[in-house]
mmCIF file of C-alpha atoms in Angstrom:
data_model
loop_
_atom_site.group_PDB
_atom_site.id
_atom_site.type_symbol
_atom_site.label_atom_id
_atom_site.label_comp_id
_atom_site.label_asym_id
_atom_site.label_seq_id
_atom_site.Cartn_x
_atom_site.Cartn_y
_atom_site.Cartn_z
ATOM 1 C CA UNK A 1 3.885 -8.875 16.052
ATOM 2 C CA UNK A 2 3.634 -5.290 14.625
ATOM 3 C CA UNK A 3 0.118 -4.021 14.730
ATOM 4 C CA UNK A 4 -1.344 -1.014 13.415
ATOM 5 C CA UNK A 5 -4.961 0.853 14.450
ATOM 6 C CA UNK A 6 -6.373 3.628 12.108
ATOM 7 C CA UNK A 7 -9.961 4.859 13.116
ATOM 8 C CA UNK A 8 -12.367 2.113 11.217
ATOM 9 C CA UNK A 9 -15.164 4.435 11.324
ATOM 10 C CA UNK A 10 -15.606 6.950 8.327
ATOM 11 C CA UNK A 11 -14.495 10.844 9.253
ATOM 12 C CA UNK A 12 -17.321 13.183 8.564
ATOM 13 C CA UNK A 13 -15.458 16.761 7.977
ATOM 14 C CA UNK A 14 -16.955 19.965 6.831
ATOM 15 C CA UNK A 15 -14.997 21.614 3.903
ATOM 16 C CA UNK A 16 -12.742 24.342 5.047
ATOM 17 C CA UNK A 17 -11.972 22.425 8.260
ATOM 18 C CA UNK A 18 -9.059 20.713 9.286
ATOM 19 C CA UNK A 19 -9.540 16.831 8.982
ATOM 20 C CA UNK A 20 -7.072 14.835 11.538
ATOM 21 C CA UNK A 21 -6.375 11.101 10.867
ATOM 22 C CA UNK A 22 -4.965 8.512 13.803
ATOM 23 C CA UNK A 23 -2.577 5.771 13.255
ATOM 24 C CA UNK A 24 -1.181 3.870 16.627
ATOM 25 C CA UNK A 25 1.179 0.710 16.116
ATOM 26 C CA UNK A 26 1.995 -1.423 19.050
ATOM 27 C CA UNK A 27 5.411 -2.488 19.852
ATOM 28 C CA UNK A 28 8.752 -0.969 18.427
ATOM 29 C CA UNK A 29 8.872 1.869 16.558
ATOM 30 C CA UNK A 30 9.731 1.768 12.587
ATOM 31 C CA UNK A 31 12.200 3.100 10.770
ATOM 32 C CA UNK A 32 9.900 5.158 8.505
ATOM 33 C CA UNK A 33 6.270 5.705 9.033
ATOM 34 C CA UNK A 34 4.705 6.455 5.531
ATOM 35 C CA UNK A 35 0.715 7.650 4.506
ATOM 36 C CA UNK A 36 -0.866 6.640 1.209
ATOM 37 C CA UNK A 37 -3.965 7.867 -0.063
ATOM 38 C CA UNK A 38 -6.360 5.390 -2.185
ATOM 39 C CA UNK A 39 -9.395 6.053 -4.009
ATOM 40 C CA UNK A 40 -12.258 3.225 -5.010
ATOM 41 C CA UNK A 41 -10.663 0.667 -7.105
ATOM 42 C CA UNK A 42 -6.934 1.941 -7.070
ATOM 43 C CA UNK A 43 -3.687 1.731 -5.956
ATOM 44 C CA UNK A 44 -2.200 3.496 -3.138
ATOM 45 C CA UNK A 45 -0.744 6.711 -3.560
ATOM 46 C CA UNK A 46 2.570 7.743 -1.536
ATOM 47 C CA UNK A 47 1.875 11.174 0.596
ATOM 48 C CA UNK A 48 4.980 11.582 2.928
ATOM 49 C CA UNK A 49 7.047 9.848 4.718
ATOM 50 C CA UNK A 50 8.465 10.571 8.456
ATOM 51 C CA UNK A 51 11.620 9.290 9.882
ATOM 52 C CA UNK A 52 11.706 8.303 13.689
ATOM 53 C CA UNK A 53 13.427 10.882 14.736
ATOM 54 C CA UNK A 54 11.356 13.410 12.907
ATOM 55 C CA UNK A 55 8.370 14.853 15.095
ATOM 56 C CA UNK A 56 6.674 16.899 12.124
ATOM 57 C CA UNK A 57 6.717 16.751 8.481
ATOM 58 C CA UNK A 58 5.159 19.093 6.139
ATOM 59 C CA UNK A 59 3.730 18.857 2.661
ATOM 60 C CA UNK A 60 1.622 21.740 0.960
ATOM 61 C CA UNK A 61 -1.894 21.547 2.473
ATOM 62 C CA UNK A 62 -0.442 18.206 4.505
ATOM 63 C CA UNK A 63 1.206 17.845 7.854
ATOM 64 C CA UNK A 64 2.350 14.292 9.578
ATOM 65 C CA UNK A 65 3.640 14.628 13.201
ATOM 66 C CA UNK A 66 5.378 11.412 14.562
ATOM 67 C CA UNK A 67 5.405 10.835 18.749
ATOM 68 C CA UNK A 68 7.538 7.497 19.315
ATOM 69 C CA UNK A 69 6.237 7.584 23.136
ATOM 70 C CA UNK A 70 2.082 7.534 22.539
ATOM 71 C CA UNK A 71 3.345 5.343 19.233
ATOM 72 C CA UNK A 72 1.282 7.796 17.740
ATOM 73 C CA UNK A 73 1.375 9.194 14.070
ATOM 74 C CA UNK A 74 -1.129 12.040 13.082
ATOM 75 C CA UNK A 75 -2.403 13.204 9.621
ATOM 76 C CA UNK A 76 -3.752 16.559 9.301
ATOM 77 C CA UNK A 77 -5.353 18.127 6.303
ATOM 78 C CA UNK A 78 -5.782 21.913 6.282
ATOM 79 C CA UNK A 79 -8.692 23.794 4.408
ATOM 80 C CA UNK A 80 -9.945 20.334 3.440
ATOM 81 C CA UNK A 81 -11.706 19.847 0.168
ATOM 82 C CA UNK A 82 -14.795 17.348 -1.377
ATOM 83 C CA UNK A 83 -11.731 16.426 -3.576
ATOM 84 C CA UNK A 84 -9.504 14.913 -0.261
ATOM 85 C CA UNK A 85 -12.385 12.244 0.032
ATOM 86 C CA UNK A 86 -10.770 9.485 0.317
ATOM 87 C CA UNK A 87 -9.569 6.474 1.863
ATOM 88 C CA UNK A 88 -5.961 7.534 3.594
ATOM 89 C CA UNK A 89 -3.653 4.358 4.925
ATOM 90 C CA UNK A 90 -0.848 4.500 7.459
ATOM 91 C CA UNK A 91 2.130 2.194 6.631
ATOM 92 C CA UNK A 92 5.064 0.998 8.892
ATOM 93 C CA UNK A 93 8.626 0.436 6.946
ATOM 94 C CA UNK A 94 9.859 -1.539 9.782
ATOM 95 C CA UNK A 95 13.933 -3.026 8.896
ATOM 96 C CA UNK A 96 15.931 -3.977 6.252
ATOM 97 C CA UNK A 97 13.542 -6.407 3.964
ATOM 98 C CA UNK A 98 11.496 -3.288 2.511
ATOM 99 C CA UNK A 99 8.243 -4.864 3.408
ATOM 100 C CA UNK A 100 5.856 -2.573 4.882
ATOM 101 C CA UNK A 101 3.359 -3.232 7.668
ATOM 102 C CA UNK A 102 -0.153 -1.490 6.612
ATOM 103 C CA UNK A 103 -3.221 -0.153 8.950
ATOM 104 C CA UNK A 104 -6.796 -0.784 7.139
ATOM 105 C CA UNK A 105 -7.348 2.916 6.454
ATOM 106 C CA UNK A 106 -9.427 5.552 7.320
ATOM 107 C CA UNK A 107 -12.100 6.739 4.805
ATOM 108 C CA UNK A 108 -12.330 10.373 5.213
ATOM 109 C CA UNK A 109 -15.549 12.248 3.397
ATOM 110 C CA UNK A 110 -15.321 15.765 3.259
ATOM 111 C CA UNK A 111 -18.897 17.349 2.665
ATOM 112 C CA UNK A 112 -19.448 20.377 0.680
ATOM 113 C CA UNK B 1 9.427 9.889 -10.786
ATOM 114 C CA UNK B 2 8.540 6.795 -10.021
ATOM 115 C CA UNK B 3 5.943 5.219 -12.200
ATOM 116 C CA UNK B 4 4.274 1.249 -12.289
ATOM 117 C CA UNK B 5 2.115 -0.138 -14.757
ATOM 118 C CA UNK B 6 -0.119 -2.389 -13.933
ATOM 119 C CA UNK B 7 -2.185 -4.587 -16.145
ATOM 120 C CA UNK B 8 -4.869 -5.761 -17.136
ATOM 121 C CA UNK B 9 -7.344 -2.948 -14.256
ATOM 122 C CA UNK B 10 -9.645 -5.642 -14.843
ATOM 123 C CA UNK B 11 -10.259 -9.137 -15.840
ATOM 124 C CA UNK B 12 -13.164 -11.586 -15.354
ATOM 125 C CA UNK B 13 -11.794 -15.812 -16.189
ATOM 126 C CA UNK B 14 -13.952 -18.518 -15.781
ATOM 127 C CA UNK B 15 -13.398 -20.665 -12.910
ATOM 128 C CA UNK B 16 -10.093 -23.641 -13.171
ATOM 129 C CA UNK B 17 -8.315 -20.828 -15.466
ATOM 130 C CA UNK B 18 -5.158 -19.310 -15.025
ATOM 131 C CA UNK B 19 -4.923 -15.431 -15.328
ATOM 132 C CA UNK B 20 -1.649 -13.189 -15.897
ATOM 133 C CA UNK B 21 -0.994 -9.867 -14.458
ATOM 134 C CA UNK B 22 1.616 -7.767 -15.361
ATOM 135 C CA UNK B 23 3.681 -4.807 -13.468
ATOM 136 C CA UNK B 24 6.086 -2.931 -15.356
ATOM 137 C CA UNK B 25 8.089 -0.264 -13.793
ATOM 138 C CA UNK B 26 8.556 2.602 -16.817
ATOM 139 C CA UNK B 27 11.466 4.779 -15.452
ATOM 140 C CA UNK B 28 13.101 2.930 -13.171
ATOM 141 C CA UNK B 29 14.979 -0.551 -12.374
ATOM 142 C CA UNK B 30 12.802 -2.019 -9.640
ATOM 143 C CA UNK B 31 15.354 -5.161 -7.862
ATOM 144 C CA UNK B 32 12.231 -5.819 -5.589
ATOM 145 C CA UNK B 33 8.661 -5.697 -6.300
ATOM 146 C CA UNK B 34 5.662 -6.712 -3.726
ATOM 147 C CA UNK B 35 2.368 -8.051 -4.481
ATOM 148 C CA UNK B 36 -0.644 -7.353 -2.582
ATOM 149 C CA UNK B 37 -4.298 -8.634 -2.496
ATOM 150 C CA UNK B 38 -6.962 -6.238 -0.584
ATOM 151 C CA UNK B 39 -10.392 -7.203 -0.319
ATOM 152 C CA UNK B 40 -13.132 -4.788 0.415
ATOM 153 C CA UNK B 41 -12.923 -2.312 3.127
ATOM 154 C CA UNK B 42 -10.008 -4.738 4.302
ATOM 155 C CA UNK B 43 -6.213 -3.248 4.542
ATOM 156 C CA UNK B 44 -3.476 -4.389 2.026
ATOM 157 C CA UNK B 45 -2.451 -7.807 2.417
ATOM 158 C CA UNK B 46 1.274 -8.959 1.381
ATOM 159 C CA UNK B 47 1.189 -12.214 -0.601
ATOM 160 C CA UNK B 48 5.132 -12.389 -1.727
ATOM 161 C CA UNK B 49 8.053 -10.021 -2.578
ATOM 162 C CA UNK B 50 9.154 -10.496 -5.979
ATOM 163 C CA UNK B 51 13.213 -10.346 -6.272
ATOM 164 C CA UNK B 52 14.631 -10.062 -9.973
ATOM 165 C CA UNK B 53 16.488 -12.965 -11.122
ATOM 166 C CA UNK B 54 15.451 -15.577 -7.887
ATOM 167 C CA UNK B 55 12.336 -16.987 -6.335
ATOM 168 C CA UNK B 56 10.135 -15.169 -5.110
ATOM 169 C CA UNK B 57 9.445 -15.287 -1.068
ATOM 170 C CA UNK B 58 5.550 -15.891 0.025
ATOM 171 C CA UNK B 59 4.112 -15.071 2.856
ATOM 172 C CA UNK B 60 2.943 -17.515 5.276
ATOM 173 C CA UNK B 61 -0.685 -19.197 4.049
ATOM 174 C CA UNK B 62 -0.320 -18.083 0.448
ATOM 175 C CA UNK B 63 0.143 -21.231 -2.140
ATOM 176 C CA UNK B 64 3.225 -20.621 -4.303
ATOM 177 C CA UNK B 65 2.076 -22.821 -6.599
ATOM 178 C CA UNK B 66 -1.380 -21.320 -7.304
ATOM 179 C CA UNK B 67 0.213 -18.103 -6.904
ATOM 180 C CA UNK B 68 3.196 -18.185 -9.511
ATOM 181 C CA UNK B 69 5.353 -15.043 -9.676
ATOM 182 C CA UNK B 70 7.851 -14.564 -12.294
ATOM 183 C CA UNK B 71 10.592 -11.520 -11.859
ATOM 184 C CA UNK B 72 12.587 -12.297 -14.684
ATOM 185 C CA UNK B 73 13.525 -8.262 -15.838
ATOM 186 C CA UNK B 74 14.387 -5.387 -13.630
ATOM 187 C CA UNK B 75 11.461 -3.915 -15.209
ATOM 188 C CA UNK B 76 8.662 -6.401 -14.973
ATOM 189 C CA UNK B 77 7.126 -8.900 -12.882
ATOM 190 C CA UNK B 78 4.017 -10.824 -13.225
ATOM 191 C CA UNK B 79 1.628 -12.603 -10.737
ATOM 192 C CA UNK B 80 0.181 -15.991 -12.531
ATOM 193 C CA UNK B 81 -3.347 -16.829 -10.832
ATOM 194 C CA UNK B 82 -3.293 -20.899 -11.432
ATOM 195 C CA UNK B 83 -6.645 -22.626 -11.450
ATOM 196 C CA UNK B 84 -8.836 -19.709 -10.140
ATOM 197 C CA UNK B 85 -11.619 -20.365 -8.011
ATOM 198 C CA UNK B 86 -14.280 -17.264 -7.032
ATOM 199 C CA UNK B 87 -12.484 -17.589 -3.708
ATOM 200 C CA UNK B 88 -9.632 -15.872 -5.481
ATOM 201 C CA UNK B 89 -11.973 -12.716 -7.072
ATOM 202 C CA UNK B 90 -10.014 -9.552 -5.057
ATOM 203 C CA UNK B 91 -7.946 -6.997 -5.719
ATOM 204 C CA UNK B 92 -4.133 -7.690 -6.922
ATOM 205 C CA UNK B 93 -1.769 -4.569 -6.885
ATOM 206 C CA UNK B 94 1.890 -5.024 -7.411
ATOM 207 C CA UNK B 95 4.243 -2.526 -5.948
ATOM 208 C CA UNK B 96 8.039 -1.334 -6.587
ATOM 209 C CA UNK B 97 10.889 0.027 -4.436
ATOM 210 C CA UNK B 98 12.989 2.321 -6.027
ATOM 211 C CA UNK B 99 16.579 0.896 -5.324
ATOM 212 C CA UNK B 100 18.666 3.251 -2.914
ATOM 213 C CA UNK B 101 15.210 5.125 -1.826
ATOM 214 C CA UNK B 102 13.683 5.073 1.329
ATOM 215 C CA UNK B 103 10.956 6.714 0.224
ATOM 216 C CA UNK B 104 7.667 6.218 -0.855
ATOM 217 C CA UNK B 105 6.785 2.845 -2.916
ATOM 218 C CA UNK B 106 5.105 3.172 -6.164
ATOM 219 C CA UNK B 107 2.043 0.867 -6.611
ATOM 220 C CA UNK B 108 0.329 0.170 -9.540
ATOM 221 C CA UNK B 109 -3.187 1.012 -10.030
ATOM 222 C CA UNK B 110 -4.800 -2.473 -9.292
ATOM 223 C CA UNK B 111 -6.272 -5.355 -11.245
ATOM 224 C CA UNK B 112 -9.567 -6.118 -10.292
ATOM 225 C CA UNK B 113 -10.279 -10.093 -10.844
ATOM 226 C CA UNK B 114 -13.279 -11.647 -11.000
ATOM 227 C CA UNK B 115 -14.062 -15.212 -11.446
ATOM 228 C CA UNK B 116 -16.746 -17.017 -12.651
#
């Protein structure tokens, strides 16, 4: 079965810097590969989305790349902020039934 | 946009009660709607995917019958928590696909449920 591996140790960044997320999956690549942001007690929030044929997508302050041979999705955030704290989650949309397959998140803490 | 409402954010029952959440989707006709339980520091765990107008499908190891969903409007489901046990305190947030979209899902904010 699908898994999915986001760094389970919080991510210390300075503000200003670039803060750079992991998420590796095992077998077959999905369809879509999506990252959420949550904060304490909340839903996720929807950040982008990359197709897999898509290497790079871009989103203000956000960037996703996409390698189907490491199986390999990065999430970079450029002049990070305190505000970007957060917990961010990598999600696999992986056929037809709409479910999606989630990693456990990486809590990112960017420090003033 | 996409919007889902999600009610009540929090809720404490005593234990062998039941306990109703809602999830509304405001601007949009949601066919399918997922419900998810996370528990702390843990990733988002499907329990069922909520189809309007049929039964619900679980996912393997979660009781349907403690766990009642009810999709009866493309607008609203709601997740019935039968008998509730402090084993079942977690988390609950209901999501939405937005038919036609590949996009992003919509999730609600969360209910927080605590039992007693």
């Amino acid at each position: 079965s699908q898994k999915i591996e986001q760094n389970s140790e919080a991510l210390n960044i300075q503000e200003g810097k670039t803060a750079t997320l992991t998420c590796n999956y095992t077998n077959y690549s999905p369809a879509y590969l999506q990252w959420y942001r949550q904060d304490p007690g909340r839903g996720p929030v929807f950040l982008l989305l990359i197709r897999e044929n898509e290497k790079e997508k871009r989103k203000e302050r956000l960037k996703v790349t996409f390698d189907t041979t490491l199986k390999q999705s990065l999430f970079h955030i450029t002049a990070s902020q305190p505000a970007d704290s957060a917990t961010y989650l990598c999600a696999l949309l992986m056929d037809s039934n709409y479910q999606l397959i989630w990693g456990a998140g990486t809590k990112l803490i960017i420090k003033p | 946009g996409a919007v889902v409402s999600q009610h009540p954010s929090r809720v404490i029952c005593k234990s062998g009660t039941s306990v109703k959440i809602e999830c509304r989707s405001l601007d949009f006709q949601a066919t399918t709607m997922f419900w998810y339980r996370q528990f702390p520091k843990q990733s988002l765990m499907l329990m069922a995917t909520s189809n309007e107008g049929s039964k619900a499908t679980y996912e393997q190891g979660v009781e349907k019958d403690k766990f009642l969903i009810n999709h009866a409007s493309l607008t609203l489901s709601t997740l019935t928590v039968t008998s509730a046990h402090p084993e079942d305190s977690s988390f609950y947030i209901c999501s939405a696909r937005k038919p036609d979209s590949y996009y992003g899902y919509t999730f609600g904010s969360g209910t927080r449920l605590t039992v007693v």
